[in-house]
Short mmCIF file of C-alpha atoms and ligand atoms in Angstrom, two decimals:
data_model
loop_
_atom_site.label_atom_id
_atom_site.label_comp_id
_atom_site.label_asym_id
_atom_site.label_seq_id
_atom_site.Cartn_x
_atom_site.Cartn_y
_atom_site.Cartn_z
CA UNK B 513 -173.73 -114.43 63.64
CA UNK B 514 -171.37 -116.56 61.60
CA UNK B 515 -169.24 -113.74 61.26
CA UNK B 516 -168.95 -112.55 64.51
CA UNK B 517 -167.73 -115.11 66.17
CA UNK B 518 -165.22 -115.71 63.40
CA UNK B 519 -164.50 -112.35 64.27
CA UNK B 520 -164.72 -113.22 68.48
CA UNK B 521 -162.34 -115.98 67.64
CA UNK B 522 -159.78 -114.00 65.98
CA UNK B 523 -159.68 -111.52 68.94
CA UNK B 524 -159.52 -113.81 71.35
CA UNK B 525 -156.64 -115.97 69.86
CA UNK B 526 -154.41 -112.67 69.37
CA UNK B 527 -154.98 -111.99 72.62
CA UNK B 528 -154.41 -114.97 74.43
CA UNK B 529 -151.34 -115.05 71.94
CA UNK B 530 -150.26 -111.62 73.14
CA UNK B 531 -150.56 -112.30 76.47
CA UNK B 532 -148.49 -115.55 76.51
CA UNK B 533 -145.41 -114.07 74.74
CA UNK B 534 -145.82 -111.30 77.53
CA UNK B 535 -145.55 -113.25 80.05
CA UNK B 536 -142.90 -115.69 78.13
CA UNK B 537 -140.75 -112.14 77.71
CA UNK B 538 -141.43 -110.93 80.86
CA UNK B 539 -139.98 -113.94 82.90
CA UNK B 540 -137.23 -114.39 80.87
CA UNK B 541 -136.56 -110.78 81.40
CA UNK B 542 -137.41 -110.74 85.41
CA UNK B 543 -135.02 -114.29 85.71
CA UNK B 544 -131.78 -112.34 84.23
CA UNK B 545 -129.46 -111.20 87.53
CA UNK B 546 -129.65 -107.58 87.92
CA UNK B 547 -125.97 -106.84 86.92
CA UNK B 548 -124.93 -109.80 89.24
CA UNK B 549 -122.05 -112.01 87.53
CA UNK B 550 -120.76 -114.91 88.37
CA UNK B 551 -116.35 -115.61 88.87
CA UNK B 552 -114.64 -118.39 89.96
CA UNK B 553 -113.09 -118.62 93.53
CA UNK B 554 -109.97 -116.24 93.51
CA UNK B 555 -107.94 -118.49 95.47
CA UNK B 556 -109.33 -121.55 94.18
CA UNK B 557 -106.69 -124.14 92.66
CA UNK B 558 -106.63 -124.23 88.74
CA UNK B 559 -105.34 -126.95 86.23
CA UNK B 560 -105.26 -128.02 83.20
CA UNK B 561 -105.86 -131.62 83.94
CA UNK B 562 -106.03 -133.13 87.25
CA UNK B 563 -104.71 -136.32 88.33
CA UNK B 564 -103.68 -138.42 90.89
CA UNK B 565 -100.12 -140.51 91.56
CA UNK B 566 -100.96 -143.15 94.43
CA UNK B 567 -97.49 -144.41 95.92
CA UNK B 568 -99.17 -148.27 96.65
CA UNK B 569 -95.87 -149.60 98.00
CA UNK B 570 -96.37 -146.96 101.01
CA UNK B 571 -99.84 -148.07 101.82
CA UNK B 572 -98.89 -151.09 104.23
CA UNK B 573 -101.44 -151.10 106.99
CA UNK B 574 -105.00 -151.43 107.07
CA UNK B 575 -104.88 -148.09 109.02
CA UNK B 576 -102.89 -146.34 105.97
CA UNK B 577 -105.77 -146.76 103.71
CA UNK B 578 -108.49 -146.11 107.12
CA UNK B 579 -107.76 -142.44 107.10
CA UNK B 580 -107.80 -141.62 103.44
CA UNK B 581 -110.96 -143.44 103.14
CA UNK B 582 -112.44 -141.90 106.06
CA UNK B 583 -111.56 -138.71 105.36
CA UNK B 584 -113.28 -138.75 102.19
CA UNK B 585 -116.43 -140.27 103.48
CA UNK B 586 -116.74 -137.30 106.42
CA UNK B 587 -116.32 -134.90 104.05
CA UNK B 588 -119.10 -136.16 101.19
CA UNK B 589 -120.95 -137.92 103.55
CA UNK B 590 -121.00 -141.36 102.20
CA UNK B 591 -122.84 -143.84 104.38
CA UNK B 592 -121.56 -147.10 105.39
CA UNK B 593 -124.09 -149.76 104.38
CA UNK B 594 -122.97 -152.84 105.21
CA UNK B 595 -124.54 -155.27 102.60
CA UNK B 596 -123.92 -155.20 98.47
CA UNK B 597 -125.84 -152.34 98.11
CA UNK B 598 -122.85 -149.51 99.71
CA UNK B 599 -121.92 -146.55 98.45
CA UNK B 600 -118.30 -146.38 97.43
CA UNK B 601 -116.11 -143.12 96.62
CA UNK B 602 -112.70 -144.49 97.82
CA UNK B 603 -112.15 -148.46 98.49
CA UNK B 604 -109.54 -151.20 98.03
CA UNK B 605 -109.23 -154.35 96.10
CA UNK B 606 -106.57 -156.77 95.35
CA UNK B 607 -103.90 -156.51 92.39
CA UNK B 608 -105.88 -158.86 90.33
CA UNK B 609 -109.02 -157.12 90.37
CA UNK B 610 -107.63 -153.56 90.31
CA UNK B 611 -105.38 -154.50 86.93
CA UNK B 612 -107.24 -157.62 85.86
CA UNK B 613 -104.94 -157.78 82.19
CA UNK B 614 -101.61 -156.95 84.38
CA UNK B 615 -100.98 -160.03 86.26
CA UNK B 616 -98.54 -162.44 85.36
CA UNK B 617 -98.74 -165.83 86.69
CA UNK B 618 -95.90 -165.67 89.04
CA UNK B 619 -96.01 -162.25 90.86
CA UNK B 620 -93.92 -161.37 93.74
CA UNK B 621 -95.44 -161.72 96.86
CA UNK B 622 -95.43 -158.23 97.80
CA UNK B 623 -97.36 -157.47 94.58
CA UNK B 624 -100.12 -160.28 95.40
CA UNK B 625 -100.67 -159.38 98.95
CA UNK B 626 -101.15 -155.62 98.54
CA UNK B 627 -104.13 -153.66 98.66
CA UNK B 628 -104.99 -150.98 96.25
CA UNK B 629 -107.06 -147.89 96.90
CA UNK B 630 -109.65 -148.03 93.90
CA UNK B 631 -111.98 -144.45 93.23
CA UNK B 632 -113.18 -142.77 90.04
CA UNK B 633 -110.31 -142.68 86.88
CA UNK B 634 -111.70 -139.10 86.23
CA UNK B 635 -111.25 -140.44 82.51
CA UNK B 636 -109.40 -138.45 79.52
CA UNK B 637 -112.29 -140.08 77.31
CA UNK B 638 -115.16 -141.32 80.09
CA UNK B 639 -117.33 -143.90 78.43
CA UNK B 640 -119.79 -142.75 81.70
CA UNK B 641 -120.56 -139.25 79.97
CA UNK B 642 -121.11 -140.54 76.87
CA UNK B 643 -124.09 -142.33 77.71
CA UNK B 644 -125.69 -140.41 79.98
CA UNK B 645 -128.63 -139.76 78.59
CA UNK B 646 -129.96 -136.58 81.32
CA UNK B 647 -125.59 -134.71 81.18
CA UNK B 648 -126.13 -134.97 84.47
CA UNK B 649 -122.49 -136.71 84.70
CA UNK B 650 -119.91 -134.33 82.61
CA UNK B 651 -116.25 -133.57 82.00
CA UNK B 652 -115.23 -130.48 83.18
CA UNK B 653 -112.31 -128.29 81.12
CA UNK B 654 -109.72 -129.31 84.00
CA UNK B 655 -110.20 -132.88 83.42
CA UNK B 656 -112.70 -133.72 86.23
CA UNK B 657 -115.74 -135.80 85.45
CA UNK B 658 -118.26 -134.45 87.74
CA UNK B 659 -122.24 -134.91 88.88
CA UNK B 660 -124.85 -132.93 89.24
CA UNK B 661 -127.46 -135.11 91.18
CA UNK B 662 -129.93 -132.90 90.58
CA UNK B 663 -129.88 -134.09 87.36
CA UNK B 664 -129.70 -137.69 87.45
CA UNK B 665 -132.96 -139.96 86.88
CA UNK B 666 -131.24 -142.97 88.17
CA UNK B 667 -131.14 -144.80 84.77
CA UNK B 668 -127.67 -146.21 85.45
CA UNK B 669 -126.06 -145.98 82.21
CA UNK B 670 -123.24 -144.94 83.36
CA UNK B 671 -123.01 -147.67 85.74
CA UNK B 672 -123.08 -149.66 83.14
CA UNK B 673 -120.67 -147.73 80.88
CA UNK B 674 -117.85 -147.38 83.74
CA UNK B 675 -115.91 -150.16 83.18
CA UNK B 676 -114.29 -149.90 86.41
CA UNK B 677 -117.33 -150.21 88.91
CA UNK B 678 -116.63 -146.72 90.19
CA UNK B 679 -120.22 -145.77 90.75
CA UNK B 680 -122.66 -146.70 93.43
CA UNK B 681 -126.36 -146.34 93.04
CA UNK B 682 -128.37 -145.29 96.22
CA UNK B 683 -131.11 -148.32 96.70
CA UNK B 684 -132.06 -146.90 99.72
CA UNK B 685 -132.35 -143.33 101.30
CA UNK B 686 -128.53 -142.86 102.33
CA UNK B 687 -129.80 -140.56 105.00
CA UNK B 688 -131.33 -144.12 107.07
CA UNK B 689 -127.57 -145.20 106.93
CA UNK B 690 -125.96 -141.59 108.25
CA UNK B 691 -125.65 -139.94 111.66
CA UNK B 692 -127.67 -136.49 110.18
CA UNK B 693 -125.70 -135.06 113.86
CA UNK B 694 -122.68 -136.04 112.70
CA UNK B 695 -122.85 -135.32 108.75
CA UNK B 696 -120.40 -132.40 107.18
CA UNK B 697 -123.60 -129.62 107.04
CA UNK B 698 -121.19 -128.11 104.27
CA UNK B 699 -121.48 -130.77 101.69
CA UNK B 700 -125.20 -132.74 100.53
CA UNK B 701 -126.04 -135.91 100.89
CA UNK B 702 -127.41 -137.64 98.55
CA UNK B 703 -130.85 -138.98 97.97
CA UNK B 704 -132.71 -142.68 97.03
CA UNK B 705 -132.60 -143.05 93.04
CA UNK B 706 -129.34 -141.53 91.75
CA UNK B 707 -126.40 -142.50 91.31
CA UNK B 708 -122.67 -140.93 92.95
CA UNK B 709 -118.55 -141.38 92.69
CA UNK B 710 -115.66 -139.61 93.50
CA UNK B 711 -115.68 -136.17 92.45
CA UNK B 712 -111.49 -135.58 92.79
CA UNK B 713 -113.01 -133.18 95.55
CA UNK B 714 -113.56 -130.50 93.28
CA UNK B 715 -115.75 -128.49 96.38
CA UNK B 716 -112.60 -128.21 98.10
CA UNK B 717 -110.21 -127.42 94.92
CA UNK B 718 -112.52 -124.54 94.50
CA UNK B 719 -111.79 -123.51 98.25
CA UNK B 720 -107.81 -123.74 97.87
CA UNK B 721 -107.98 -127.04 99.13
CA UNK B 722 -106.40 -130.27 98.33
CA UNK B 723 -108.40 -133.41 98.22
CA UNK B 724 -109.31 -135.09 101.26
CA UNK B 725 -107.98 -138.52 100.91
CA UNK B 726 -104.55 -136.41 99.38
CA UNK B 727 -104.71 -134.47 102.54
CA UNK B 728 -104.46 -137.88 104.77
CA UNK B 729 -102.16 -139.42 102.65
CA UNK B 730 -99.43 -137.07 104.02
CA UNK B 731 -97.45 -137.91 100.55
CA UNK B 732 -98.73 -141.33 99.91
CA UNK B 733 -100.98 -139.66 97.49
CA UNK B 734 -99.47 -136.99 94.50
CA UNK B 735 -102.33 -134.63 93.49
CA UNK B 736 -101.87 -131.66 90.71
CA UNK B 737 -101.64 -130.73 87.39
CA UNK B 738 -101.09 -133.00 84.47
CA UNK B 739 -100.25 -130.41 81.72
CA UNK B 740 -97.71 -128.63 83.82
CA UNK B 741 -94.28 -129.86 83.40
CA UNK B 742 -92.91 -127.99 86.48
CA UNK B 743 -96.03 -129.81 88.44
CA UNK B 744 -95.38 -132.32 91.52
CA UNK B 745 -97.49 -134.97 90.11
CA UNK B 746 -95.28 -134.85 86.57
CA UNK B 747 -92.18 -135.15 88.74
CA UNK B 748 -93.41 -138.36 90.49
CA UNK B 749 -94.45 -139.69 87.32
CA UNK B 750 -91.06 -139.17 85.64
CA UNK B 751 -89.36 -140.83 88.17
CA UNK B 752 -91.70 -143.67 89.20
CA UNK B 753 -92.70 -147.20 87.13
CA UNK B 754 -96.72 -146.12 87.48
CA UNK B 755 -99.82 -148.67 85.80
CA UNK B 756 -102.74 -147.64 85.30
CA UNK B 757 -106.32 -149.54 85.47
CA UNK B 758 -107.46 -151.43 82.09
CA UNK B 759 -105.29 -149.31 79.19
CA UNK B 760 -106.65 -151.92 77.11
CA UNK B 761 -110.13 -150.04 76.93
CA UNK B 762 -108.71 -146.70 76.13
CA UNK B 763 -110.31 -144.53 78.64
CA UNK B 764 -106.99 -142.88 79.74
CA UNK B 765 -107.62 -142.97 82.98
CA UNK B 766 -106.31 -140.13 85.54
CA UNK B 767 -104.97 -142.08 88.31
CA UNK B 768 -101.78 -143.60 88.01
CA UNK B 769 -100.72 -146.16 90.49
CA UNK B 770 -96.30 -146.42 91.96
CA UNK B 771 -96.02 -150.53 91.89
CA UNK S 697 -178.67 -119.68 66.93
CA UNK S 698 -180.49 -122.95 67.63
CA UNK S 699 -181.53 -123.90 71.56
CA UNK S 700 -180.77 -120.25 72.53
CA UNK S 701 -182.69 -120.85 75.70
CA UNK S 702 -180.37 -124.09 76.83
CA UNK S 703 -176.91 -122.54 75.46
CA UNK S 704 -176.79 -119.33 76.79
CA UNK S 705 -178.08 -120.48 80.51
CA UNK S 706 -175.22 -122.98 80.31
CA UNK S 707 -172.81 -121.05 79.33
CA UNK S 708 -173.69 -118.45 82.03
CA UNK S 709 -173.41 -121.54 84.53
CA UNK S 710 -170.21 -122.24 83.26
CA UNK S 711 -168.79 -118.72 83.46
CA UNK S 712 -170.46 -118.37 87.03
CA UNK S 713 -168.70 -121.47 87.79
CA UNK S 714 -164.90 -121.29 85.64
CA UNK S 715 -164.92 -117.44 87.56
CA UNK S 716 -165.96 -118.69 91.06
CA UNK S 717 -162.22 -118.55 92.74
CA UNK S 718 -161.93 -114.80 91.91
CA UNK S 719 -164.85 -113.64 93.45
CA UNK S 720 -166.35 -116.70 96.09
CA UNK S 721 -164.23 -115.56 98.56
CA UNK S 722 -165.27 -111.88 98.91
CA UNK S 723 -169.06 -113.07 98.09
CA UNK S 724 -169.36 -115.76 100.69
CA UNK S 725 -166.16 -113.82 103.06
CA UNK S 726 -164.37 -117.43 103.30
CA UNK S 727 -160.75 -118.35 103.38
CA UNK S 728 -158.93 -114.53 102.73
CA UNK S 729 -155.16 -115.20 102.43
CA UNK S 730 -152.65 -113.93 104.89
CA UNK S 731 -148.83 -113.50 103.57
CA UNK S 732 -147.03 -115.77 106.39
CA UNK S 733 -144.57 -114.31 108.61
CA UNK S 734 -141.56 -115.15 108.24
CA UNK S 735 -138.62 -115.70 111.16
CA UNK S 736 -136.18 -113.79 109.31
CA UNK S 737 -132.39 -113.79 110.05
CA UNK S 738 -131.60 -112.12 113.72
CA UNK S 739 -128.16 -110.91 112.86
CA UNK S 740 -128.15 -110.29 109.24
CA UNK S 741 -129.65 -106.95 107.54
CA UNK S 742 -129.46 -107.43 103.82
CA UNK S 743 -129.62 -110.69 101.39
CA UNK S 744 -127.66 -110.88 98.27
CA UNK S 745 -130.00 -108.61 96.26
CA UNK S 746 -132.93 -106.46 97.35
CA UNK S 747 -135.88 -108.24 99.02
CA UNK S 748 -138.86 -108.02 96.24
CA UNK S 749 -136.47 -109.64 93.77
CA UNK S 750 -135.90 -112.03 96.11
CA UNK S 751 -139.40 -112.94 96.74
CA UNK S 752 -140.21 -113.35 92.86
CA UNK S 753 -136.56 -115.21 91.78
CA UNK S 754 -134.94 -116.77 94.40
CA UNK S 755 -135.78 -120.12 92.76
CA UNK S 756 -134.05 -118.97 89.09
CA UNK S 757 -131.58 -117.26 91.48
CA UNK S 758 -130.64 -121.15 92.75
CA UNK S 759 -131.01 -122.62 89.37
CA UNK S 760 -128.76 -120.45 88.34
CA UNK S 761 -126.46 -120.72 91.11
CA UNK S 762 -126.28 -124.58 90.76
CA UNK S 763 -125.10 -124.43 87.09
CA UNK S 764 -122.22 -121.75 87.47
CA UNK S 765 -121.28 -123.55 90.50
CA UNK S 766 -121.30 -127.29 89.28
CA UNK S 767 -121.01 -126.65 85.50
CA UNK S 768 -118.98 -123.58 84.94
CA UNK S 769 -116.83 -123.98 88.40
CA UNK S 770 -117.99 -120.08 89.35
CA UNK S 771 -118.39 -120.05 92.85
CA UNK S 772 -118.32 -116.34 93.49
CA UNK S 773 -121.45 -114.06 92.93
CA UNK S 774 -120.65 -110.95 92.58
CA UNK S 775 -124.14 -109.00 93.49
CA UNK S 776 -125.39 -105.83 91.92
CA UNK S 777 -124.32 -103.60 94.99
CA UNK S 778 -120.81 -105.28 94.20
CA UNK S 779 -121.32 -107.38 97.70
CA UNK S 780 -119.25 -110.66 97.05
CA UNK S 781 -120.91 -114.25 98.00
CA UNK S 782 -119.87 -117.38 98.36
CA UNK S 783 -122.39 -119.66 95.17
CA UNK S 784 -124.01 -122.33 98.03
CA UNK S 785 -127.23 -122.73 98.94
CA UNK S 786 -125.74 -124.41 102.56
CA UNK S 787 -122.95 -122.00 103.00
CA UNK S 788 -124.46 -119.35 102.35
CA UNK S 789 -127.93 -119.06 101.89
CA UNK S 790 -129.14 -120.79 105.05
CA UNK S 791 -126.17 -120.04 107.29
CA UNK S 792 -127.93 -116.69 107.75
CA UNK S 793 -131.32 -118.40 106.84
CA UNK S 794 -130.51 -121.03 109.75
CA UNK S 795 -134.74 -121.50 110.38
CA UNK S 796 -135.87 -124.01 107.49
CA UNK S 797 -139.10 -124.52 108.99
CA UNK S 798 -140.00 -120.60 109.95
CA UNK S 799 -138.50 -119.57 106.68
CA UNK S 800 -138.67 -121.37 103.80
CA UNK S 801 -141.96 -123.90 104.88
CA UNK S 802 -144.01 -120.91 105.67
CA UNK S 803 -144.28 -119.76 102.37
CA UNK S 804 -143.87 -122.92 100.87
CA UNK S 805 -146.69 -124.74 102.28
CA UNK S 806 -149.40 -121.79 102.09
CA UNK S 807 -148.68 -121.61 98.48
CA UNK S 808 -148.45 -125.65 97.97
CA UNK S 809 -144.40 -125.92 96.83
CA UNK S 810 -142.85 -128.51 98.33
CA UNK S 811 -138.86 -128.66 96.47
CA UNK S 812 -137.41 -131.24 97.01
CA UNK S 813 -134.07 -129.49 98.00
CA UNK S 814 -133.54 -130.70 101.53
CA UNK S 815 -133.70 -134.67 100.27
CA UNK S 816 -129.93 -133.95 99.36
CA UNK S 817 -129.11 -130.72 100.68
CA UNK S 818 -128.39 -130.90 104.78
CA UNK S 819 -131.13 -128.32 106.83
CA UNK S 820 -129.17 -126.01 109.40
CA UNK S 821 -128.93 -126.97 112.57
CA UNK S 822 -130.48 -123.87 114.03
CA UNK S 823 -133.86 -125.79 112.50
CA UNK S 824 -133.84 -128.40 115.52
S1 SF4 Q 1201 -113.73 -144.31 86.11
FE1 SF4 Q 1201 -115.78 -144.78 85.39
S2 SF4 Q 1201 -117.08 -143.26 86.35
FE2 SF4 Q 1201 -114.98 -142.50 86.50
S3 SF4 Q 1201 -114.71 -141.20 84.67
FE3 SF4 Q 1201 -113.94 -143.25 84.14
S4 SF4 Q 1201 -115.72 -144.23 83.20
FE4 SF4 Q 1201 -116.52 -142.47 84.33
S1 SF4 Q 1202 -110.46 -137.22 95.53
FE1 SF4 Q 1202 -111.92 -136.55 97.08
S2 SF4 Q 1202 -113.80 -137.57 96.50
FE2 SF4 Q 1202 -112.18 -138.62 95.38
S3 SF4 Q 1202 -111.58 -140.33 96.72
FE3 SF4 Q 1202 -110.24 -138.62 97.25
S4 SF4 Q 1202 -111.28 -137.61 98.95
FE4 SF4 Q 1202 -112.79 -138.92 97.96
#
């Protein structure tokens, strides 16, 4: 008896064994595309690194910044919650919070009455990626540092990493604070528990497309490719005095701001 | 063995028992289960690869999709009849899939899934 069911055992454990790995195999085999393959957009807009030039002397009204930011928000679908808990892509703020170290003590007027539109740096070196702990925020090759909310648990790390504030955390389900009639059925919303920024529009870069808030800037805004010399937003660099947020913490930030 | 008599009744029980959802339902003729049907798209013939795989991978299928999509910026699917697709689940998958609730749910909810996609992504309007 003793040896039989040593022997039962042995069978049985082989063949539970044998039948896992089949089954392991045989997924793995079933989940590969049949011959499918995947390309990127034909007429989709390529760079080596994207960045943005924002001309702030031609932002004068509150209207001027109105349409950039709107146009962003219809597009991703950011809700307007009107209490500290909002979700912000594309905002303002004053010259000494945008450049806390850059102030001097007697600015010109001009310079401490201006608004200045504030989004994601989309950061050479983003402290943000670095401590996610899920990669559900990464750095793609053209310089974009992107989300995939399907992978974030909503541990705000990189909230806490960003030292720019760039990132709002959904408190609440955004979809109680948006018109699901009037939302852009192209693009998600998001859901209670993770956390979203700026993505430099990278949906529509993929389509041929030039950011949103770019697009309603009509020029206020320089969008394109850092590494090419021949690019718009090198010319407008070259020529311009441009800041950018906080050097100081060596993030090399990919928005530069005209003052 | 000892307590022959008590161990192999028991263990009869418990096979009886641990084998009871293959055969109860023919035995006692309850609950037989019907494949839903499903509403499927009016003006569209073919989906991006043949039906049965579709049934058995559509959820690697979207895994897949959102990686090359968000990760590796590859928007374009290029299916195994050569067909060319756009990588969205809301451009393209339910703009001819534009019934959520007589599509997707059917299935779903007979076989106890509930995903979690439509908390972020938007259902088609053809739903309402
Ligand atoms: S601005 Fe903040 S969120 Fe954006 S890339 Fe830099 S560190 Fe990350
Ligand atoms: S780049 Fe796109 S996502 Fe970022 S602020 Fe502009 S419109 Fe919004």
């Amino acid at each position: 008896m003793k040896r039989s069911r040593r022997q039962f055992l042995k069978v049985a454990s082989l063949s539970v064994l044998g039948l896992s790995t089949h089954l392991a195999t045989g997924g793995i085999v079933n989940a590969a595309e049949q011959g499918a393959q995947y390309l990127p957009n034909e007429n989709g807009l390529k760079a080596g690194r994207w960045a943005m030039v924002i001309d702030t002397r031609a932002f004068e009204t509150p209207e001027d910044f109105d349409v950039c930011v709107k146009a962003c928000h219809k597009a991703h679908n950011v809700p307007n919650i009107p209490n500290n808990q909002n979700i912000k892509w594309l905002w303002t703020d004053t010259y000494e919070h945008v450049f806390p170290e850059q102030g001097n003590n007697h600015m010109s007027e001009s310079l401490e009455n201006r608004d200045f539109f504030v989004l994601c740096n989309h950061c050479e070196n983003p402290p943000c990626v670095r401590v996610c702990p899920t990669k559900a925020t990464y750095k793609k090759p053209d310089g974009i540092v992107a989300m995939d909310y399907h992978r974030c648990i909503g541990c705000r790390f990189c909230m806490a990493g960003c030292p720019y504030g760039a990132r709002s955390f959904n408190f609440s389900d955004p979809r109680k604070h948006l018109d699901m009639g009037e939302v852009n059925p192209e693009f998600p919303t998001r859901m209670l528990g993770v956390v979203e920024k700026c993505n430099f529009c990278v949906e529509r870069l993929a389509q041929g497309l030039m950011p949103a808030c770019v697009e309603a800037a009509e020029g206020k805004i320089v969008f394109g490719d850092l590494n090419d010399p021949e690019s718009e937003v090198r010319k407008v660099l070259a020529e311009n005095f441009t800041i950018r947020r906080k050097p100081n913490v060596g993030t090399q930030p990919g928005v530069y701001y005209i003052i | 063995m000892y307590n022959t008599k008590y161990v192999l009744p028991g263990l009869l029980i418990f096979l009886a028992l641990f084998t009871s959802p293959f055969w109860a339902g023919k035995v006692f003729g309850t609950a037989s289960y019907e494949r839903p049907k499903l509403a499927l798209p009016a003006d569209q013939k073919e989906c991006i690869e043949p039906v049965e795989y579709m049934r058995a991978e559509h959820m690697q299928i979207l895994d897949t999709w959102r990686d090359q999509a968000l990760r590796e910026g590859k928007r374009t699917y290029v299916a195994s009849n050569g067909k060319v697709w756009n990588v969205s689940l809301q451009n393209t998958c339910m703009k001819c899939h534009t019934n959520k609730a007589e599509f997707c749910d059917k299935c779903h909810t007979s076989n106890s899934v509930t995903p979690y996609c439509w908390d972020c992504h938007v259902e088609p309007k053809g739903n309402q």
